[in-house]
Coordinates of C-alpha atoms and ligand atoms in Angstrom, one line a residue:
X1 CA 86.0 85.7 118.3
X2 CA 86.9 83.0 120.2
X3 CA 89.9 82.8 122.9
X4 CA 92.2 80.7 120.8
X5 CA 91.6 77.1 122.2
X6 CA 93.7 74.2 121.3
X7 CA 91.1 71.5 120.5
X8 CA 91.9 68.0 120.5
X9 CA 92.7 67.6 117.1
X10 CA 95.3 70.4 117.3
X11 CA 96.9 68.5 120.2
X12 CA 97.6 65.6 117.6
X13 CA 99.7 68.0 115.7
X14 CA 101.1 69.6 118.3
X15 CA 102.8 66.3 118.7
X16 CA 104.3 66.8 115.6
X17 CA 106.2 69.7 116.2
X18 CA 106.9 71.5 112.7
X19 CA 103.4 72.0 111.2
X20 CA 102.9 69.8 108.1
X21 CA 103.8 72.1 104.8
X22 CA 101.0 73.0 102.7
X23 CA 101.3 73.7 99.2
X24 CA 98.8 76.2 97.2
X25 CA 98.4 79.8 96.2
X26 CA 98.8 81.4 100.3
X27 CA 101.9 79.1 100.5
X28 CA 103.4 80.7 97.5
X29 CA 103.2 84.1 98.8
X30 CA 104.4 83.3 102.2
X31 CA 107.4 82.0 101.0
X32 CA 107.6 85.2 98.1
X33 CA 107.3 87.8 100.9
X34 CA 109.7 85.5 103.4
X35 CA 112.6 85.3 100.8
X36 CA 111.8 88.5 99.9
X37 CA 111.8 89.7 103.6
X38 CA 115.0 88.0 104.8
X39 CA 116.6 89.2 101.4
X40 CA 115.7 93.2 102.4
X41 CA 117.2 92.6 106.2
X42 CA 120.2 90.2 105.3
X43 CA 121.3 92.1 102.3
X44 CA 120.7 95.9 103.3
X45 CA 123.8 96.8 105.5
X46 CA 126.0 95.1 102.7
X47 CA 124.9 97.9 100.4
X48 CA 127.0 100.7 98.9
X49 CA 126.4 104.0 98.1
X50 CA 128.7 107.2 97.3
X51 CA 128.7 109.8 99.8
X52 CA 130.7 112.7 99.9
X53 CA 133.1 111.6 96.9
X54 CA 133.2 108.0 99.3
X55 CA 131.8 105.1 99.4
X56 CA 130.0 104.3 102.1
X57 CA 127.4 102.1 103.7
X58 CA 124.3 102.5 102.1
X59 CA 121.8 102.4 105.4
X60 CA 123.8 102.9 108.8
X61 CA 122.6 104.5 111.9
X62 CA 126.1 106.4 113.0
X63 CA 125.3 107.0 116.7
X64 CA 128.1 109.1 117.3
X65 CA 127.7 110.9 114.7
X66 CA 124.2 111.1 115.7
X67 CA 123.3 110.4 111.8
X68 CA 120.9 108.0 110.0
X69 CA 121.7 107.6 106.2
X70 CA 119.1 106.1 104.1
X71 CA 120.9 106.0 100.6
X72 CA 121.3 109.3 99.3
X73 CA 118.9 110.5 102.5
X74 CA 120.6 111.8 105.7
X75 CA 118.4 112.5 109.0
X76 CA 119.5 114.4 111.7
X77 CA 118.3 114.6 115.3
X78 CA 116.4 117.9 114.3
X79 CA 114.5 115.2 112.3
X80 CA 113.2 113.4 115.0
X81 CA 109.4 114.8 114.3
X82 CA 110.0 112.9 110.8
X83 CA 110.4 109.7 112.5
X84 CA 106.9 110.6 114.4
X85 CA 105.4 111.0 110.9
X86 CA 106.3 107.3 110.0
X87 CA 105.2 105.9 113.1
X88 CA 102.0 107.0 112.2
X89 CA 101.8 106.3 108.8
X90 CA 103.2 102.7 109.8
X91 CA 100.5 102.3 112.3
X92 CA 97.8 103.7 109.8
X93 CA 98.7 101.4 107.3
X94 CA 99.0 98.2 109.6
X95 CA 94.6 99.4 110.9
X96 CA 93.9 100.5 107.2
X97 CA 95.2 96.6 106.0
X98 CA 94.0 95.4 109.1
X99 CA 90.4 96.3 108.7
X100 CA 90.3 95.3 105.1
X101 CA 91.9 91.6 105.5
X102 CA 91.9 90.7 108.8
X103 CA 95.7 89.7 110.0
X104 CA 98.0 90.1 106.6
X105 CA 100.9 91.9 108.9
X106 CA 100.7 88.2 111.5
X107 CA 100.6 85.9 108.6
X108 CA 103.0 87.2 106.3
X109 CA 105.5 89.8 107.1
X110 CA 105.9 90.2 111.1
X111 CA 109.8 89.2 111.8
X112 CA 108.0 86.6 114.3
X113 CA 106.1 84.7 111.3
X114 CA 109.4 85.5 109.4
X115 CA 111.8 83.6 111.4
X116 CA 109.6 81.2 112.6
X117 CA 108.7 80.2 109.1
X118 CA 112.1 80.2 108.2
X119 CA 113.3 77.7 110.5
X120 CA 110.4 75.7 110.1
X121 CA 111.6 75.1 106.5
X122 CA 115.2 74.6 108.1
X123 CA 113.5 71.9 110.5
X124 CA 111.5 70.2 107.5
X125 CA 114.6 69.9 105.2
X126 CA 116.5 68.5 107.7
X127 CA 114.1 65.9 108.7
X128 CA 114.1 65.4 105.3
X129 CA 117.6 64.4 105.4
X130 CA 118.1 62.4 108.5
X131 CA 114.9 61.2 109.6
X132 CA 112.2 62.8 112.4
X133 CA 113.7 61.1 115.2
X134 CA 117.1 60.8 114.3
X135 CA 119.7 62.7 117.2
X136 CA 122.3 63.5 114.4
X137 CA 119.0 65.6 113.0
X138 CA 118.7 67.2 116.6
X139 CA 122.1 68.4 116.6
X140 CA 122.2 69.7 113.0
X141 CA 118.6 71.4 113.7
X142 CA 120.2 73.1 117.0
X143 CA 123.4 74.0 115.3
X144 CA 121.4 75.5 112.0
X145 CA 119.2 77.6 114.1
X146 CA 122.3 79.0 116.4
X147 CA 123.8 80.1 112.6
X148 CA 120.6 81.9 111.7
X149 CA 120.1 83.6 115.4
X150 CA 123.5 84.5 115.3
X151 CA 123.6 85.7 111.5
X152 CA 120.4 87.7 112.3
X153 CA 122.0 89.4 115.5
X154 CA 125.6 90.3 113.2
X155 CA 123.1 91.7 110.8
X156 CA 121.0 94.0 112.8
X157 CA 124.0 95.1 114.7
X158 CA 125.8 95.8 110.9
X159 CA 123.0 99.0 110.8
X160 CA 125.0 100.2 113.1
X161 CA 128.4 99.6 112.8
X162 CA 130.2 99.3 109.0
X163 CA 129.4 95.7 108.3
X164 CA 132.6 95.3 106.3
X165 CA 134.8 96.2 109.2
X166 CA 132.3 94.9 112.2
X167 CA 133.5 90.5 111.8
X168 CA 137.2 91.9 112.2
X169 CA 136.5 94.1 115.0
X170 CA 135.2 91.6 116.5
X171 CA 137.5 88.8 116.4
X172 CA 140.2 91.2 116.9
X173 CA 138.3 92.3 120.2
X174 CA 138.0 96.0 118.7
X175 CA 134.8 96.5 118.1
X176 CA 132.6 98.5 120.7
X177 CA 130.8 96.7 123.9
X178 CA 127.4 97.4 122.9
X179 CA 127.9 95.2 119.7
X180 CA 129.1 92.6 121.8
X181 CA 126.0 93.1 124.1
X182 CA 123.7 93.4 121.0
X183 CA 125.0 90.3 118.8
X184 CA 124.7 88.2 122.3
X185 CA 121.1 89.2 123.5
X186 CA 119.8 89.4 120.0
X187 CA 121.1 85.8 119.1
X188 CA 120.0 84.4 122.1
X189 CA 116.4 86.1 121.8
X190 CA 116.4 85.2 118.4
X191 CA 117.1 80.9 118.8
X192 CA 114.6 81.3 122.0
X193 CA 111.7 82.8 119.8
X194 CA 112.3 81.4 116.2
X195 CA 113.8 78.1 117.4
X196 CA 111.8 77.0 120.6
X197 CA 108.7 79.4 121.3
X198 CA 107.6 80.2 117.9
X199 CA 104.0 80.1 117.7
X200 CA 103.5 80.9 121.7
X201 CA 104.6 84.4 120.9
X202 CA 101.5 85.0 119.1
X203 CA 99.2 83.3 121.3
X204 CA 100.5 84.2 124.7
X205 CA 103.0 87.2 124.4
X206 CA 102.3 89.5 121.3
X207 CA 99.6 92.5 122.5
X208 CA 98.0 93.2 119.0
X209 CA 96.1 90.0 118.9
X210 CA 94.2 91.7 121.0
X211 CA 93.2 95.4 120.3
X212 CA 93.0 93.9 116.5
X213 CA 89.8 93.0 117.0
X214 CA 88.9 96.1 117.4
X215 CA 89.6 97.0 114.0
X216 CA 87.8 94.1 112.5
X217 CA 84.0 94.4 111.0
X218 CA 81.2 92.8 109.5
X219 CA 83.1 93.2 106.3
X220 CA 86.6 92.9 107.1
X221 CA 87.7 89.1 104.7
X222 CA 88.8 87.1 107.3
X223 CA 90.0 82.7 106.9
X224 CA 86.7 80.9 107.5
X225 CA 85.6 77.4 107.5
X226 CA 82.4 77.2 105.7
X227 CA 79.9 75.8 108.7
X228 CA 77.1 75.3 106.0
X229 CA 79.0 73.0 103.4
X230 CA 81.5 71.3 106.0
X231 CA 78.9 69.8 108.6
X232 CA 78.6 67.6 109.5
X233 CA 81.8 66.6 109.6
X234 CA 82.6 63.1 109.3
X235 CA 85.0 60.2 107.6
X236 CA 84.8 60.3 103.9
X237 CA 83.1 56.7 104.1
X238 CA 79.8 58.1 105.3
X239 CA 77.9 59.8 102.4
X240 CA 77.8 63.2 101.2
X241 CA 74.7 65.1 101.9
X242 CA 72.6 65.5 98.2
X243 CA 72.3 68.8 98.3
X244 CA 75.7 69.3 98.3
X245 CA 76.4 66.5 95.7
X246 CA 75.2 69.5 93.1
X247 CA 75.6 72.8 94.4
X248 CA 78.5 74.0 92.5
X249 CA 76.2 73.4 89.6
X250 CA 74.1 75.5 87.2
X251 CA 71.1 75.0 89.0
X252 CA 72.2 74.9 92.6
X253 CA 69.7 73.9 95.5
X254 CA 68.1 75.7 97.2
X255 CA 69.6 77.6 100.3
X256 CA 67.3 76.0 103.0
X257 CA 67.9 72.0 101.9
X258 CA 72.1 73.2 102.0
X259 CA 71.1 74.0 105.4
X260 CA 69.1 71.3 106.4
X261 CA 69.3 67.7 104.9
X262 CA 71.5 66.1 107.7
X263 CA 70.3 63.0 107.7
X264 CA 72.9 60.1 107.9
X265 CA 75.2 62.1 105.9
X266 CA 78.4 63.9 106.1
X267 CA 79.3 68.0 105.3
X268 CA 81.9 68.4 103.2
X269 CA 84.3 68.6 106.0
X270 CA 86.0 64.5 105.8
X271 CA 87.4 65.9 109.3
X272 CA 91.1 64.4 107.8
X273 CA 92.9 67.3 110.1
X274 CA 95.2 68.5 107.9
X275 CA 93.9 72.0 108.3
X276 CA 95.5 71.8 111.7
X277 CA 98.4 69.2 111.5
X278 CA 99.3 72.6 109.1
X279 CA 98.5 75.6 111.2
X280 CA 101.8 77.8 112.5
X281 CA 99.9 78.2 115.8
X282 CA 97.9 74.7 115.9
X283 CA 94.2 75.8 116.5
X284 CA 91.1 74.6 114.5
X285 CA 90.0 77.3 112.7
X286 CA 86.6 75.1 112.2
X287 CA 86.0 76.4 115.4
X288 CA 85.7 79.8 114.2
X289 CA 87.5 83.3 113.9
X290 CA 90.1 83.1 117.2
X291 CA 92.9 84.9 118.5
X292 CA 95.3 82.5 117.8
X293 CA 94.4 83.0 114.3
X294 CA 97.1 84.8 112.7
X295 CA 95.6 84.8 109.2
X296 CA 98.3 82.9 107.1
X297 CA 95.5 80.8 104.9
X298 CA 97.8 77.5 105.0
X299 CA 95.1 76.2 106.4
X300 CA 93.2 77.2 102.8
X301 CA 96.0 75.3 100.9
X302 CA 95.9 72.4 103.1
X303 CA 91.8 71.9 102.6
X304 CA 92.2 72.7 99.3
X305 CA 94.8 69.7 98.6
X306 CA 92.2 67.4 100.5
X307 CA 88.9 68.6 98.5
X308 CA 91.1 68.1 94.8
X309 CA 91.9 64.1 96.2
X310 CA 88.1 63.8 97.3
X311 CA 87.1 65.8 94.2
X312 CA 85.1 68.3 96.1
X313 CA 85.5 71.9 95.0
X314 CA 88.1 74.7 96.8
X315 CA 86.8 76.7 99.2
X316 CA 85.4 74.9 102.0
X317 CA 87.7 76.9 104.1
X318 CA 88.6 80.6 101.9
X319 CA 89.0 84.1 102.8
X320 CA 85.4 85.7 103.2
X321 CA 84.0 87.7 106.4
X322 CA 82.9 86.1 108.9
X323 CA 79.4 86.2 109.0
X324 CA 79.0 84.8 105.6
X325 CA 80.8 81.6 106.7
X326 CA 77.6 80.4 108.4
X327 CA 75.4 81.2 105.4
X328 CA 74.7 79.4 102.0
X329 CA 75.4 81.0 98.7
X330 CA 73.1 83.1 97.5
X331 CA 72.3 84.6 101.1
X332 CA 76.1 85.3 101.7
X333 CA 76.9 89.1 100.7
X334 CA 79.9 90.4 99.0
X335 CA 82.3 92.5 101.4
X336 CA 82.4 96.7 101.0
X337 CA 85.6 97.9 100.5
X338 CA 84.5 101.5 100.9
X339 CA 84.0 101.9 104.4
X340 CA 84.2 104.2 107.4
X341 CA 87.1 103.1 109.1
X342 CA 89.6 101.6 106.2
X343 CA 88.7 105.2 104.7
X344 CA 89.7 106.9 108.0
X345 CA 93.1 104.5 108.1
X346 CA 93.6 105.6 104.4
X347 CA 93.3 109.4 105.0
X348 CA 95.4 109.1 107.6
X349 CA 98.0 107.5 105.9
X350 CA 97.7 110.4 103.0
X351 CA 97.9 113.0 105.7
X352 CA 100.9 111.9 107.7
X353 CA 102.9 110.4 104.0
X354 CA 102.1 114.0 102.3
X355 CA 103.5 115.6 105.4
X356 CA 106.8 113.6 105.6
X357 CA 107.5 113.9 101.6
X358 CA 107.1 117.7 102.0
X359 CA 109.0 118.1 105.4
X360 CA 111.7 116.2 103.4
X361 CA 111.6 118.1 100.2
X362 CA 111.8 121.7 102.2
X363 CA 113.9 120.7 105.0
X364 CA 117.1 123.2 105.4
X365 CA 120.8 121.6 104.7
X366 CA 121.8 123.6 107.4
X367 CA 121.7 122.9 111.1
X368 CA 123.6 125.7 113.0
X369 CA 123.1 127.6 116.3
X370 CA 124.9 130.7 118.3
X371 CA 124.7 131.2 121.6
X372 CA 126.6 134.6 123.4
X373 CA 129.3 133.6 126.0
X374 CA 127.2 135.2 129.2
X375 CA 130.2 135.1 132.1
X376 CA 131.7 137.6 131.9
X377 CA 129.7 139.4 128.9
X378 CA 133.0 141.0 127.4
X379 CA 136.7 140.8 128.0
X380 CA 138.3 144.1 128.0
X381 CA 141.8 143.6 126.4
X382 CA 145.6 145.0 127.1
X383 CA 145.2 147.8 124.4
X384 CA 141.3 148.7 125.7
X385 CA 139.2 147.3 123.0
X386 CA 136.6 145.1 123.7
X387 CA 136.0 141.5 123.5
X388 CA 132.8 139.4 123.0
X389 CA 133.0 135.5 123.0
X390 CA 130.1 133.2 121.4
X391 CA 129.9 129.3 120.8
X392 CA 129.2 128.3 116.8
X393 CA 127.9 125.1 116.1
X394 CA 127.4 124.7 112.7
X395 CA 126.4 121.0 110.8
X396 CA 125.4 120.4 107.0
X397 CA 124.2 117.5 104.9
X398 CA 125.8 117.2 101.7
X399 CA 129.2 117.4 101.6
X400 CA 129.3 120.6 99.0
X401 CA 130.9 123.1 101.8
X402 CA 134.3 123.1 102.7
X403 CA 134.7 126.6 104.3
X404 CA 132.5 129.1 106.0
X405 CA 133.0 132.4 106.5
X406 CA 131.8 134.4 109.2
X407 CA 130.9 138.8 109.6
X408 CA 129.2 141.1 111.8
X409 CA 126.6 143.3 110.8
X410 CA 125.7 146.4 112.5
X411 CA 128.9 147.0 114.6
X412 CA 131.2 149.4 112.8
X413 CA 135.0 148.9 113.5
X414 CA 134.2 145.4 114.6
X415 CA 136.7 142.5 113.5
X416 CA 135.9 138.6 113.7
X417 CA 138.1 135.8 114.7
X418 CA 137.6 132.5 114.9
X419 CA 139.5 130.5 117.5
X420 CA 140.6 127.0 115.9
X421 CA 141.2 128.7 112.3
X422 CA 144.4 129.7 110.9
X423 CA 142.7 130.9 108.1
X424 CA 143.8 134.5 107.2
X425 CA 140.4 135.9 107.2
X426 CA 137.5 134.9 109.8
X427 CA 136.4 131.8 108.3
X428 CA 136.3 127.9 109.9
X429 CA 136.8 124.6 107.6
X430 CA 133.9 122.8 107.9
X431 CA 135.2 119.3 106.2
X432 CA 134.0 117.5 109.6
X433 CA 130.5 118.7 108.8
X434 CA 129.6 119.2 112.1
X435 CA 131.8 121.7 114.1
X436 CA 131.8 123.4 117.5
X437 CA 133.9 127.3 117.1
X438 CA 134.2 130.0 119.4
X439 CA 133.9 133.0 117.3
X440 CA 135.4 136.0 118.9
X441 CA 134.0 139.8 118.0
X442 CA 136.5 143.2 119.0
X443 CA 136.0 146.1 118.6
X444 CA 138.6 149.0 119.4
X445 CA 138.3 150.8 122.9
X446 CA 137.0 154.1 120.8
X447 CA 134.4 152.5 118.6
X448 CA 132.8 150.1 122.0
X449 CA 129.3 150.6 122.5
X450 CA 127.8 151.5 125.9
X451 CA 126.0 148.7 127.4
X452 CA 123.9 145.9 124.9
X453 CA 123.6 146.8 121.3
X454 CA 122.0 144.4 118.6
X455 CA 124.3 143.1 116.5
X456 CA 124.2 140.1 113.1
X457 CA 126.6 137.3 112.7
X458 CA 126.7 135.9 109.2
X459 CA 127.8 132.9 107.6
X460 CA 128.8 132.3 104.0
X461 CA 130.0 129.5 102.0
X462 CA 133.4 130.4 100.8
X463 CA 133.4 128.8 97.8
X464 CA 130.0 130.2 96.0
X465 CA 129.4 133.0 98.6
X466 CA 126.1 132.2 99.2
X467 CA 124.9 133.0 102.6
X468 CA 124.3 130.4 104.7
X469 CA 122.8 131.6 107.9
X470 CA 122.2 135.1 109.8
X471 CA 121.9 135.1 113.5
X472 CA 120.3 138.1 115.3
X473 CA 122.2 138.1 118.7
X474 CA 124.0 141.6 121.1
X475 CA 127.3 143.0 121.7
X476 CA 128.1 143.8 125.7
X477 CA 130.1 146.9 125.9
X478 CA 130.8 148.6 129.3
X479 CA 128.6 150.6 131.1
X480 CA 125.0 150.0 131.2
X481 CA 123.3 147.2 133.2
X482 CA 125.1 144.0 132.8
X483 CA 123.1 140.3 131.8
Ligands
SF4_501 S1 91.4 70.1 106.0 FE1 89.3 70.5 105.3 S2 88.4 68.5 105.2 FE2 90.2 68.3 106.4 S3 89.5 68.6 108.5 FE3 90.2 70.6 107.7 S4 88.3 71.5 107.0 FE4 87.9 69.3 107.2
SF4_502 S1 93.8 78.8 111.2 FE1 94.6 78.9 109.1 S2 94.9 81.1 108.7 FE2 94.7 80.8 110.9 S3 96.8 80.6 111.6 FE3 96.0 78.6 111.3 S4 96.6 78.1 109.2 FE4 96.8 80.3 109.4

């Protein structure tokens, strides 16, 4: 792989700023997968969805609440491992697609080739509509991409803050710091990368360029140019080399005169340049498989535009592994999809997804914990009985439990109180769905136990009964050795 040059011919359209737009089958999915992209972001914190008996935002990280809701999903941070388990099955996917295709995730879907795409087609219809030099163009360019960067920056901070209330709050001077902060540095970073550095992310900033080589093979389809059938290269005035005139035919020639046979003649290749003027990140991909590649195949469209006006057939550039690009038909082989390391990538992936869907499916609705005041151990009240204090925190998902109530086991005479309740029997409301109690334990001077004795608290959903957690912790009486 080569170090991702710029070669002369890429200079010339480096000139020309936006890359020349290709039109073909890659082209077509770019912009599928772009509208489809910017769709999914720009359209996902607008989403409703009924929580609770309210609606709601669909998707919202709620930092205070310390909550992520994903539709009808909510993830607490107990649920941190979960987020582990995507990580890796995000990573094994990106190596599994990776090693079978070369740089999909570059070309199509990272929000770098995203953006950058986007405002390219911003740039183009512009120039469109004022002319490539005009200054009136400049300005409406500039001003276009600060809407985007800025539109992208309210967007991503809308995950986070209700996007229906967050344009108010701001105006009004309401809303919190941070989404100040966030909208400013992300619009800014935003218009710097989509706007002005574009392609020099991938090429001088972006780290996977270069460990992904690692997970390319022998048989991994990467874009090539087709050394065999392009050179020579030449102006489409010189003539084409015979054994090329008929090698598409039913009787093709043989693999060594496709090979040799230069003569005074010209490859395929009519070295017209378009496959750079067309290239996001400007290199020559005639020069072979490079890091600046990021795998897009405009370059494909662009070639095969020139070989339909020469009528030559597609493919002088195409998606095949790399080795076969310097090799005739007949000696190129066809890739292996069945591999070692796309197989590892796809177990992987089965392992870590499996895992997630089942931690999901048989994770508890209930998130509560109980922890014994330890200074002093018990309180020994006016009439004599005895007092132990403990700290309830108690959270649940769904919103299906209004009121909890709470009992001892294994103390006899005991009685329960919880602080905050007016309740008449030892019970809390739990309509915040996450609470903090101090539950309070007495027993009468007569009944108090000498020293530590092990004791049950229980909680029950009010409503259907149904217990909802037991914690094993201790009663301090006086007498015997203290904690
Ligand atoms: S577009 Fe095709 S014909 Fe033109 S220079 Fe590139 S490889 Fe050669
Ligand atoms: S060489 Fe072709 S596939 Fe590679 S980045 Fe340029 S246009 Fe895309």
């Amino acid at each position: 792989m080569h170090s991702g040059t710029v070669m002369p011919t890429a200079q010339r359209a480096m000139r020309q700023g936006t890359p020349h737009a290709a039109s073909g089958r890659f082209r077509r999915i770019k912009t599928f997968l772009t509208l489809f992209l910017l769709g999914v972001y720009f359209i996902t914190p607008w989403l409703r969805w009924t929580r609770n008996g309210e609606t709601a935002q669909a998707v919202i990280l709620d930092i205070p609440a310390r909550r992520l809701y994903l539709f009808g999903l909510e993830f607490w941070p107990p649920d941190l491992p979960l987020l582990l388990g995507l990580l890796i099955f995000s990573a094994a996917a990106l190596f599994f697609v990776t090693a079978l295709f070369g740089r999909v995730w570059c070309g199509f879907a990272c929000p770098q080739t995203v953006w950058t795409d986007m405002f390219f087609a911003i740039d183009r219809r512009i120039d469109q509509q004022f002319g490539r030099d005009s200054k009136a163009g400049q300005w409406v360019k500039s001003a276009a991409h600060v809407l985007v960067a800025f539109f992208t920056a309210f967007t991503f901070t809308g995950l986070f803050i209700d996007i229906t209330t967050l344009a108010p709050q701001l105006i009004s001077g309401a809303a919190p710091p941070a989404a100040y902060v966030t909208i400013g540095v992300l619009s800014f970073t935003t218009y710097m990368f989509a706007a002005h550095t574009r392609e020099n992310i991938c090429l001088h900033m972006c780290p996977w360029p270069r460990f992904q080589s690692a997970l390319l093979d022998p048989d991994t389809l990467v874009v090539t140019y087709q050394n065999w059938r392009g050179e020579p290269r030449a102006r489409a005035r010189v003539p084409l080399r015979p054994a090329l005139v008929d090698m598409f035919s039913e009787a093709p020639s043989p693999a060594a005169s496709l090979l040799a046979d230069n003569g005074p003649y010209r490859g395929d290749c009519v070295d017209c340049g378009k496959c750079v003027s067309s290239c996001p990140t400007r290199i020559d991909i005639r020069d072979g498989l490079q890091l600046g590649c990021i795998g897009c195949g405009l370059c494909i469209d662009a070639c095969n535009t020139v070989m339909d006006r020469i009528g030559r057939p597609h493919g002088l550039i195409k998606m095949s592994t790399d080795q076969s690009a310097l090799l005739p038909p007949g000696q190129q082989t066809a890739p292996r999809f069945l591999r070692v390391k796309p197989l590892m990538f796809a177990f992987v992936m089965l392992v870590s997804g499996s895992a997630m869907a089942w931690a999901i499916a048989t994770r508890s609705n209930i998130d509560a914990s109980l922890e014994h005041q330890r200074q002093p151990p018990f309180v020994k009240l006016s009439d004599g009985s005895i007092r132990n204090d403990y700290t309830l925190r108690f959270a649940h998902r769904g919103g299906d439990i209004s009121s909890v109530g709470v009992s001892v086991e294994g103390l006899p005479g005991s009685a329960v109180r919880v602080s905050t309740s007016d309740l008449p029997e030892p019970a809390f409301l739990c309509n915040r769905r996450s609470v903090s109690e101090r539950v309070m334990i007495t027993v009468p001077k007569d009944s108090a136990p000498e020293g530590r004795v092990p004791v049950t608290l229980v909680l029950t959903d009010k409503g259907t009964h149904a217990p909802l957690a037991r914690f094993q912790t201790y009663f301090w009486g006086p007498g015997g050795a203290r904690p």
